[in-house]
Coordinates of C-alpha atoms in Angstrom, one line a residue:
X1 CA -32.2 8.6 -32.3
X2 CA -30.1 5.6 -33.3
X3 CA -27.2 4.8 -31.7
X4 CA -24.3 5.9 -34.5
X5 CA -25.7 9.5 -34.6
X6 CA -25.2 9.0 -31.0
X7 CA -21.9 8.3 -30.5
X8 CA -21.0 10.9 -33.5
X9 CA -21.9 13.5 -31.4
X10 CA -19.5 12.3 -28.6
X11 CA -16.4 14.1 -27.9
X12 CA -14.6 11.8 -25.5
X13 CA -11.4 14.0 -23.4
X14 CA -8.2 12.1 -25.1
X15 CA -6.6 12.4 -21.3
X16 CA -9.4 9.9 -20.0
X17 CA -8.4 7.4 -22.4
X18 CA -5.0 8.3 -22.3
X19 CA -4.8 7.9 -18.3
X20 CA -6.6 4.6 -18.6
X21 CA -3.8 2.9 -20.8
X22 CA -0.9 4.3 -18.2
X23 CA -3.4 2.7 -15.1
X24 CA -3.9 -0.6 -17.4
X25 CA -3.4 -3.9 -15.4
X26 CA -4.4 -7.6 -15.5
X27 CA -6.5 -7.5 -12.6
X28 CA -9.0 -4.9 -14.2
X29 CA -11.3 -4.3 -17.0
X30 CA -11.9 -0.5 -17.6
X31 CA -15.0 0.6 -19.5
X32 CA -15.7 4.4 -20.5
X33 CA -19.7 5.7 -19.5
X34 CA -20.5 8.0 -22.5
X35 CA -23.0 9.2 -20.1
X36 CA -21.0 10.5 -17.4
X37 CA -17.8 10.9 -19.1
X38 CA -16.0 9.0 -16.3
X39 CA -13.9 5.4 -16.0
X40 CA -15.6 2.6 -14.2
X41 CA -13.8 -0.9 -13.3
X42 CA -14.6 -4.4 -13.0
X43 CA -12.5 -7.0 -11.3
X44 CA -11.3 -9.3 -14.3
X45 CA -11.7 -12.5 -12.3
X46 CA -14.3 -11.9 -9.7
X47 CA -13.8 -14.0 -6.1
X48 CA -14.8 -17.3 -6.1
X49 CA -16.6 -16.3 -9.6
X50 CA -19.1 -13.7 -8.4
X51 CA -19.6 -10.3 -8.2
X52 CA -19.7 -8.4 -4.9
X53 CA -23.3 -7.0 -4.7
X54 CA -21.8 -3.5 -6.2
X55 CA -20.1 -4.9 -8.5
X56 CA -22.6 -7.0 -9.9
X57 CA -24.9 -3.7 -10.1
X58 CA -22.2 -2.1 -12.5
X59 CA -21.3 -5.4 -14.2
X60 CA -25.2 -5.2 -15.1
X61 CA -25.5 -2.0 -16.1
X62 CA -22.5 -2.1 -18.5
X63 CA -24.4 -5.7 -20.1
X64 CA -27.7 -3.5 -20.6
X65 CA -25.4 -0.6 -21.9
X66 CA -22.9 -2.3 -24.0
X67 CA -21.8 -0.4 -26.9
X68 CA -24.1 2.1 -26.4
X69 CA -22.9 4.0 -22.7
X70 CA -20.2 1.6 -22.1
X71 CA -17.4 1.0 -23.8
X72 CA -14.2 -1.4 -23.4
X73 CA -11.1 0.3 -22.8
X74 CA -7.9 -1.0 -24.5
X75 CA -6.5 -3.7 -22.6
X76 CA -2.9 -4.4 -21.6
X77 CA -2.6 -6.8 -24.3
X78 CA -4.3 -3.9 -27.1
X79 CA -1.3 -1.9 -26.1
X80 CA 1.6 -4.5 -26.6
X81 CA 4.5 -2.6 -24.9
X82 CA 7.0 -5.1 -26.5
X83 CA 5.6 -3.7 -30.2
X84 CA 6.2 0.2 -29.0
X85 CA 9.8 -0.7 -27.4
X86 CA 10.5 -2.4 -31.4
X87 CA 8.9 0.4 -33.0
X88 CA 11.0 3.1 -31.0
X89 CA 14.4 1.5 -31.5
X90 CA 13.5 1.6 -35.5
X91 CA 13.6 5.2 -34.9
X92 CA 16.8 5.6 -33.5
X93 CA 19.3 6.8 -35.9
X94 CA 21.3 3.8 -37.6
X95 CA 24.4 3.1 -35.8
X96 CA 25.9 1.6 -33.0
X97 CA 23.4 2.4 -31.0
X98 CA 20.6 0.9 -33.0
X99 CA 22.5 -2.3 -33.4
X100 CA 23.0 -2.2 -29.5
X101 CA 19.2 -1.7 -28.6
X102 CA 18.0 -3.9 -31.4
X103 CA 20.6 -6.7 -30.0
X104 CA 19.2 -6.0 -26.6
X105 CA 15.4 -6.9 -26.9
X106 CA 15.9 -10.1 -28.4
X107 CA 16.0 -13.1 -26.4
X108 CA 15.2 -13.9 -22.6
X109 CA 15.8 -10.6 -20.3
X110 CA 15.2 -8.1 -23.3
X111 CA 13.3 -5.6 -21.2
X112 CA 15.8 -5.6 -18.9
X113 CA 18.4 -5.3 -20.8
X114 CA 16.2 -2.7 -23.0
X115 CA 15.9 -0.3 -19.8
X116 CA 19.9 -0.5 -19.0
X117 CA 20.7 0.7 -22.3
X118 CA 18.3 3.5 -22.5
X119 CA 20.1 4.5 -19.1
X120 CA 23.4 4.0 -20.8
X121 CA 23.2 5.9 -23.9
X122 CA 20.9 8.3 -22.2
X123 CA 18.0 8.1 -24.2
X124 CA 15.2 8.0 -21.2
X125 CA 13.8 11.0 -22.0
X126 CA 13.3 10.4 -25.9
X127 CA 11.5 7.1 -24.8
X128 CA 9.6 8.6 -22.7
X129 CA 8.2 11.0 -25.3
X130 CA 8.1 8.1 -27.7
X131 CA 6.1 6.4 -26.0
X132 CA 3.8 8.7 -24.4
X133 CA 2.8 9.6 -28.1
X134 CA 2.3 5.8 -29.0
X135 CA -0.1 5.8 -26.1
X136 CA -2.0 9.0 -27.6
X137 CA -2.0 7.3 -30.5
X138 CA -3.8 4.3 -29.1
X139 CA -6.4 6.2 -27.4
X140 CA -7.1 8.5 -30.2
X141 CA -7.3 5.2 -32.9
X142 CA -9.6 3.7 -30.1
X143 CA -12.0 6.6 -30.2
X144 CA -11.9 6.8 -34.4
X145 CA -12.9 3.1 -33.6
X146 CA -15.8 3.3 -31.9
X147 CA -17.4 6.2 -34.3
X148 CA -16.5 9.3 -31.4
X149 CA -14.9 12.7 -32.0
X150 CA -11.7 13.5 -29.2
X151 CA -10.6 16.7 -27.6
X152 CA -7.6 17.9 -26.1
X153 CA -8.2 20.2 -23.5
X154 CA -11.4 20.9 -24.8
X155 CA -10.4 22.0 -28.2
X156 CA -11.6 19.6 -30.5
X157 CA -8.8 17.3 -32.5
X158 CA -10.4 14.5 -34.1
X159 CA -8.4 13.1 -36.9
X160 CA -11.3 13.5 -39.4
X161 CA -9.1 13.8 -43.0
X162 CA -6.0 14.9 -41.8
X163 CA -2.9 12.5 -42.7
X164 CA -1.9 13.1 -38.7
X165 CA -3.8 13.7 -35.8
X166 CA -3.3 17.3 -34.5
X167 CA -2.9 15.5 -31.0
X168 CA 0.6 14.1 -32.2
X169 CA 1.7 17.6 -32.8
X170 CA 1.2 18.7 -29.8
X171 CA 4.0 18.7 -27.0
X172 CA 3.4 16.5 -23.5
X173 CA 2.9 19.7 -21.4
X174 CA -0.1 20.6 -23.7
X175 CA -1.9 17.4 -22.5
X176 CA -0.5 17.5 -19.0
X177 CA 1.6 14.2 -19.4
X178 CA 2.9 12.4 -17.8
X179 CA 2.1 12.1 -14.3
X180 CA -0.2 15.1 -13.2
X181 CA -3.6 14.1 -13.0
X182 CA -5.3 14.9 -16.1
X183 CA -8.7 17.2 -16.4
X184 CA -10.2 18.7 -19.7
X185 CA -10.4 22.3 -18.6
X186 CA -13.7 22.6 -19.6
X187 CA -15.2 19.5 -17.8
X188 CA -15.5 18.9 -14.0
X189 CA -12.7 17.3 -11.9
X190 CA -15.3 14.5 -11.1
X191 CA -16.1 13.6 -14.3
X192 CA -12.8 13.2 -15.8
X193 CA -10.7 11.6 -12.7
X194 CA -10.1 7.8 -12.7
X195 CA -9.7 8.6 -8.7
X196 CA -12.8 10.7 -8.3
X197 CA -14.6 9.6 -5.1
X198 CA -17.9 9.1 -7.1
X199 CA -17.0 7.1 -9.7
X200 CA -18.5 3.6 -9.5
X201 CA -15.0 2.3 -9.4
X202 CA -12.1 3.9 -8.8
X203 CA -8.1 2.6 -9.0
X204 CA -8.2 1.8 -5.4
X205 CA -9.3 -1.6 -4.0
X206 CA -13.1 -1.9 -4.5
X207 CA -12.7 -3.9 -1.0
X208 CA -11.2 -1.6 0.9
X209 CA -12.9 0.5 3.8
X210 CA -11.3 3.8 5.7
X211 CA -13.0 2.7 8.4
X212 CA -11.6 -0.6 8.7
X213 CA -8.2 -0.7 11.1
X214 CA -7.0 -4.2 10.3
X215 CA -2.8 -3.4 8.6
X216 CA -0.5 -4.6 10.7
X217 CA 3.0 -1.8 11.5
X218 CA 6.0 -3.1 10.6
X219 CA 8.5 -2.5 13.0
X220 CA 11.7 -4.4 12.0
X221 CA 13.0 -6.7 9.0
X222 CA 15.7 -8.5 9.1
X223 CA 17.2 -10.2 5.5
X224 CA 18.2 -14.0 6.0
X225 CA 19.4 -14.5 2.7
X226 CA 19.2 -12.1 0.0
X227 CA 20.3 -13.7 -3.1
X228 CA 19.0 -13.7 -6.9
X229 CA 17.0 -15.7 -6.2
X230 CA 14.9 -14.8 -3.1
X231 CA 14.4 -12.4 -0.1
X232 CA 14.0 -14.5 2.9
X233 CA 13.2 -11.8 5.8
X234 CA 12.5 -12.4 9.4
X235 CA 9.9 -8.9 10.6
X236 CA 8.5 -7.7 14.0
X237 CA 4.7 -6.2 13.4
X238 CA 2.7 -4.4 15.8
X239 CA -1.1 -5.6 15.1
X240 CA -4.0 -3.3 15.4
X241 CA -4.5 -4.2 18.7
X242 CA -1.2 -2.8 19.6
X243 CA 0.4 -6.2 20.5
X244 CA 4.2 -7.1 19.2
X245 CA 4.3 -10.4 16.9
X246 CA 7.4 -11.3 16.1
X247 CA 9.1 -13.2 14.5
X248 CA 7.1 -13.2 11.3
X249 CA 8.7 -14.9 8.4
X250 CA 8.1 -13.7 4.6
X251 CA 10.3 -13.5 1.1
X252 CA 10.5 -12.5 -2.3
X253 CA 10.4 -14.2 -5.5
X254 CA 9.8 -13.5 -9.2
X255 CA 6.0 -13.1 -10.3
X256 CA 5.6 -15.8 -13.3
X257 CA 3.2 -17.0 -15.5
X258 CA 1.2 -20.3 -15.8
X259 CA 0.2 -21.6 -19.4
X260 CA -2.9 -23.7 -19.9
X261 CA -1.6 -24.7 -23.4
X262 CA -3.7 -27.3 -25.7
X263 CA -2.8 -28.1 -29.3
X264 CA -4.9 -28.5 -32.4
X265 CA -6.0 -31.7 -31.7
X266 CA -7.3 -30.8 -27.8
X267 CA -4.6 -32.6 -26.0
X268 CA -2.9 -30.4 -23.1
X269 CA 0.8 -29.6 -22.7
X270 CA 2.1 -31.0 -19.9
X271 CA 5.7 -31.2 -18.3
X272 CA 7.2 -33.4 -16.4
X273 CA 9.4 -32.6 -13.1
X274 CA 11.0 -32.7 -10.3
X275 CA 9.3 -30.7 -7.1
X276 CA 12.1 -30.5 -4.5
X277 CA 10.0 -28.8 -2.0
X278 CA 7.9 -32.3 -2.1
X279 CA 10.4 -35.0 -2.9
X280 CA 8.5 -35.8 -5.9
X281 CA 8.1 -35.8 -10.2
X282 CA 5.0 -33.9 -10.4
X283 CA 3.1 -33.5 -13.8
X284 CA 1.9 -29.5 -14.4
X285 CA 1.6 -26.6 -16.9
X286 CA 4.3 -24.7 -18.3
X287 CA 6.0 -22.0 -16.2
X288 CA 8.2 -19.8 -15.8
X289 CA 9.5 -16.8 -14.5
X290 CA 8.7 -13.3 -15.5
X291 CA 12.2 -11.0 -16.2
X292 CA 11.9 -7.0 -14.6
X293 CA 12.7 -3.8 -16.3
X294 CA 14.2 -2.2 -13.4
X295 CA 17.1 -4.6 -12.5
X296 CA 15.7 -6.1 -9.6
X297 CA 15.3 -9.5 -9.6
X298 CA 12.1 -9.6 -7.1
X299 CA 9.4 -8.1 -4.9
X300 CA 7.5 -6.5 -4.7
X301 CA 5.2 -7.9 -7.2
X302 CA 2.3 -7.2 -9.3
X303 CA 3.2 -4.3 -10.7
X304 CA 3.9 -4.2 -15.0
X305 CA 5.3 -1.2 -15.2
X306 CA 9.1 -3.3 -13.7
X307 CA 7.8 -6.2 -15.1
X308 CA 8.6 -8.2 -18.3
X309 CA 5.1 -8.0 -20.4
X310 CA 3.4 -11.2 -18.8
X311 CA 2.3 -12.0 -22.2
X312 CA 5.4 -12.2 -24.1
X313 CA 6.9 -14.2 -20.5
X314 CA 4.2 -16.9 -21.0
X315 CA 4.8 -16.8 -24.9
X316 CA 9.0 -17.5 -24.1
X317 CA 8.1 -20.1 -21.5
X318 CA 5.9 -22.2 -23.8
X319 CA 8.0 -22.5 -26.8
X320 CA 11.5 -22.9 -24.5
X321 CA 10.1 -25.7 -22.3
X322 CA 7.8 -27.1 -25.4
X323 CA 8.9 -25.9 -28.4
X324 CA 5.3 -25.2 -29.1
X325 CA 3.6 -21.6 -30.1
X326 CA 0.3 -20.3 -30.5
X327 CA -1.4 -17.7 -31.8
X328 CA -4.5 -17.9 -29.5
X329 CA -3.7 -16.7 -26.0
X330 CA -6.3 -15.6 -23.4
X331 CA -5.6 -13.9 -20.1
X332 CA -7.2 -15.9 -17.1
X333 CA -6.2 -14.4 -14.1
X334 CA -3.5 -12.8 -12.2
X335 CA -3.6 -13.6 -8.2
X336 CA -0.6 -13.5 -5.3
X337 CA 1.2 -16.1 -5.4
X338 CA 0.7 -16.7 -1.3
X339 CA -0.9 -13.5 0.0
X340 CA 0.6 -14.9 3.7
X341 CA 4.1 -14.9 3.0
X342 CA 5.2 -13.7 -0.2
X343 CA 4.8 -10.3 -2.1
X344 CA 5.2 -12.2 -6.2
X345 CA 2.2 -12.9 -8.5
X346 CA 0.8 -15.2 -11.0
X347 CA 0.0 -14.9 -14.2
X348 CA -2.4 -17.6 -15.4
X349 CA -2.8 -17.9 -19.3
X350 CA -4.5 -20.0 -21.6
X351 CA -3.2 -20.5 -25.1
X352 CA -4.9 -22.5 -27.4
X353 CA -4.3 -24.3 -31.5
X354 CA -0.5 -24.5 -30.4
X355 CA 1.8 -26.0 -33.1
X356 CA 5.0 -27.0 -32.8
X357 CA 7.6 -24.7 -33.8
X358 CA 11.1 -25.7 -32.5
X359 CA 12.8 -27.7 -29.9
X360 CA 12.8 -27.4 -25.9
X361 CA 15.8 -24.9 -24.9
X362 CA 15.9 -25.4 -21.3
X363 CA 17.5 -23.4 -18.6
X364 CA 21.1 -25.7 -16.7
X365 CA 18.5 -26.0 -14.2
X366 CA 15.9 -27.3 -15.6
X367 CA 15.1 -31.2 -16.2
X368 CA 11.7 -31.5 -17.8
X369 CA 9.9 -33.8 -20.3
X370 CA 6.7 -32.8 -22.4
X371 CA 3.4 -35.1 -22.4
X372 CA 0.3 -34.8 -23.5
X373 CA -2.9 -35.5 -22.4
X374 CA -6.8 -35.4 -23.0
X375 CA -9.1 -33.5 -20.5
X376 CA -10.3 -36.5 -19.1
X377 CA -6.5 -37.3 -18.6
X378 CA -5.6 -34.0 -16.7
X379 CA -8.9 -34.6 -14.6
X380 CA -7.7 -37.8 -13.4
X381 CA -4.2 -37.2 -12.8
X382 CA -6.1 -33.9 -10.4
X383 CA -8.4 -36.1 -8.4
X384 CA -5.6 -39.3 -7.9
X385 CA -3.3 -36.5 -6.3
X386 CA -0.7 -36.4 -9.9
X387 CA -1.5 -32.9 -10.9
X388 CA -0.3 -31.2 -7.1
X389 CA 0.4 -27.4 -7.7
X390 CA -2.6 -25.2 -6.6
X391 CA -2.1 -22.2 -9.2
X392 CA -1.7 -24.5 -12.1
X393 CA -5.2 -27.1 -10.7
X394 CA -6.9 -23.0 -10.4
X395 CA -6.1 -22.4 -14.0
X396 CA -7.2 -25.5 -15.4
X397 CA -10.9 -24.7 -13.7
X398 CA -10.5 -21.4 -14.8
X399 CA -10.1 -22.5 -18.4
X400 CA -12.6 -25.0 -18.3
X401 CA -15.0 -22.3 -17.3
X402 CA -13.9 -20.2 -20.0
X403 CA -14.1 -23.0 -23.1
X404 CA -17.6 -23.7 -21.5

């Protein structure tokens, strides 16, 4: 049987794809198994560039079975938060209220400033709603895209030649959202359950081991200085052992993003800066930091549901410090920023065919100048000690890799 009669015969559960998009993250690739109607996970960035022996099994399984068990999930950047938060505020009903939100998303801090007007003119819950539907959307167009039928609680509602899905008509309960953990009645909890014990991969860490004892207890935290810009915290831990440590030093800090940027001609963007922390003018990537939803202004990091979409940071960050923009962005990798003493991330992008676009608009604290330089260039300044910081020397590997 060829593989299109196949896949027409496949009724995929809408909650499986549904719950993938509201579990999306950077550090992840989620594929669906036709075959055992489940999730399965891959580590976007493997350590040090390899698998982990089980990983590798999957990672081969899903190459032999590609396109015909396994299937890519949508990605973070397939679901383009910024584009449902525009889309929803067009819905509002014209007004002041409309002019407030629309006023509110545009510029540096607009998901911020987006989530303190939805608490001001309480409109959470319509959001909500709005945009659990614009994720049922997604995962219903990505099943019409790949050729397979969808159910909702086992009752068939594939969009076939209706001018709307019947999913969209029905109400969150009817599809258990949001929050409960979702099961087609007429499938087994195992099969349908991104946390199910058996899956090849599961949400949690594919590292981690319940037989392992090796966190250490916090006991005590003291804040230093807690400002806007950093958590600086002195802590007492008891370690596994049972012995005291103290005093352990850690802080908090905005995750950002990292942009390996090259325009049409192949030279790299570079700036130009002072680097208190080292006395010196150092020569590195475009960064910047990444604005949260939830009015904090740090810690702890990693997480995009309180984050600014890391896309649309690294996007602001290169035309502000470059006045350049691009239409070609790939995700590299997103890693702690320093797993030993602070709780932010990094988001490393490359973005590739940049053309200019505008002038720098720089921050009163920032004191930067562009350059630009050939590979060979960026290679030189790396091994004679003028390219210094780690994440930005990791992304430029990262994208060498990746161009091949």
């Amino acid at each position: 049987m060829n593989t299109e009669k196949q896949k027409n015969k496949v009724i995929v559960p809408l909650e499986i794809v549904f719950e993938a998009i509201q579990t999306v993250d950077d550090m992840w690739n989620q594929y669906l198994d036709i075959e055992e109607m489940e999730v399965v996970m891959l580590p976007e960035s493997p350590f040090l560039g390899e698998y982990d022996e089980e990983d590798q099994e999957l990672a081969d399984m899903i190459e032999e079975g590609w396109n015909k068990r396994f299937f890519r999930l949508p990605t973070k950047f397939d679901i383009h938060e910024y584009g449902i938060m525009e889309d929803f505020v067009r819905s509002l009903p014209e007004g002041g209220m409309q002019n407030s939100m629309e006023n509110a998303i545009r510029g540096k801090g607009a998901f911020r400033r987006f989530k303190n007007n939805l608490r001001r003119y309480a409109v959470e819950e319509q959001w909500d709603d709005f945009q659990e539907k614009a994720y049922l959307e997604i995962a219903g167009e990505w099943c019409e895209d790949h050729g397979f039928g969808y159910s909702v609680r086992g009752v068939d509602c594939s969009r076939k030649n209706a001018e709307e899905p019947s999913y969209l008509t029905e109400t969150a309960e009817a599809v258990d959202l949001p929050g409960a953990t979702m099961i087609s009645e007429d499938m087994p909890e195992s099969k349908t359950s991104l946390e199910s014990e058996t899956s090849p991969k599961s949400v949690s860490s594919p590292d981690s081991d319940n037989t392992e004892n090796l966190e250490w207890e916090e006991i005590s935290t003291q804040h230093i200085v807690r400002d806007e810009w950093i958590d600086f915290r002195r802590s007492s831990y008891r370690f596994p052992d049972g012995n005291v440590f103290e005093p352990y030093y850690s802080y908090s800090r905005r995750d950002y993003v990292v942009i390996v940027a090259s325009d049409e001609e192949g030279r790299y963007l570079c700036v130009r800066q002072y680097r208190q922390g080292i006395r010196e003018v150092t020569t590195e990537f475009p960064a910047g930091g990444i604005e949260r939803t939830d009015g904090r202004q740090y810690g702890p990091g990693g997480d995009p549901s309180v984050a600014e979409d890391a896309l649309e940071a690294a996007r602001r960050e290169l035309l502000e410090e470059t006045g350049y923009v691009s239409d070609h962005w790939t995700h590299l990798i997103t890693v702690p920023s320093n797993a030993t003493l602070a709780d932010n991330y990094a988001y490393a992008f490359m973005a590739e065919r940049c053309r200019k676009s505008g002038e720098q608009s720089l921050d009163e604290t920032e004191f930067l100048h562009v350059r630009k330089y050939t590979p060979a260039e960026i290679e030189g300044l790396i091994e004679r000690g003028g390219f210094q910081q780690a994440v930005h020397v990791m992304a430029w590997l990262l994208a060498q890799r990746r161009k091949g």
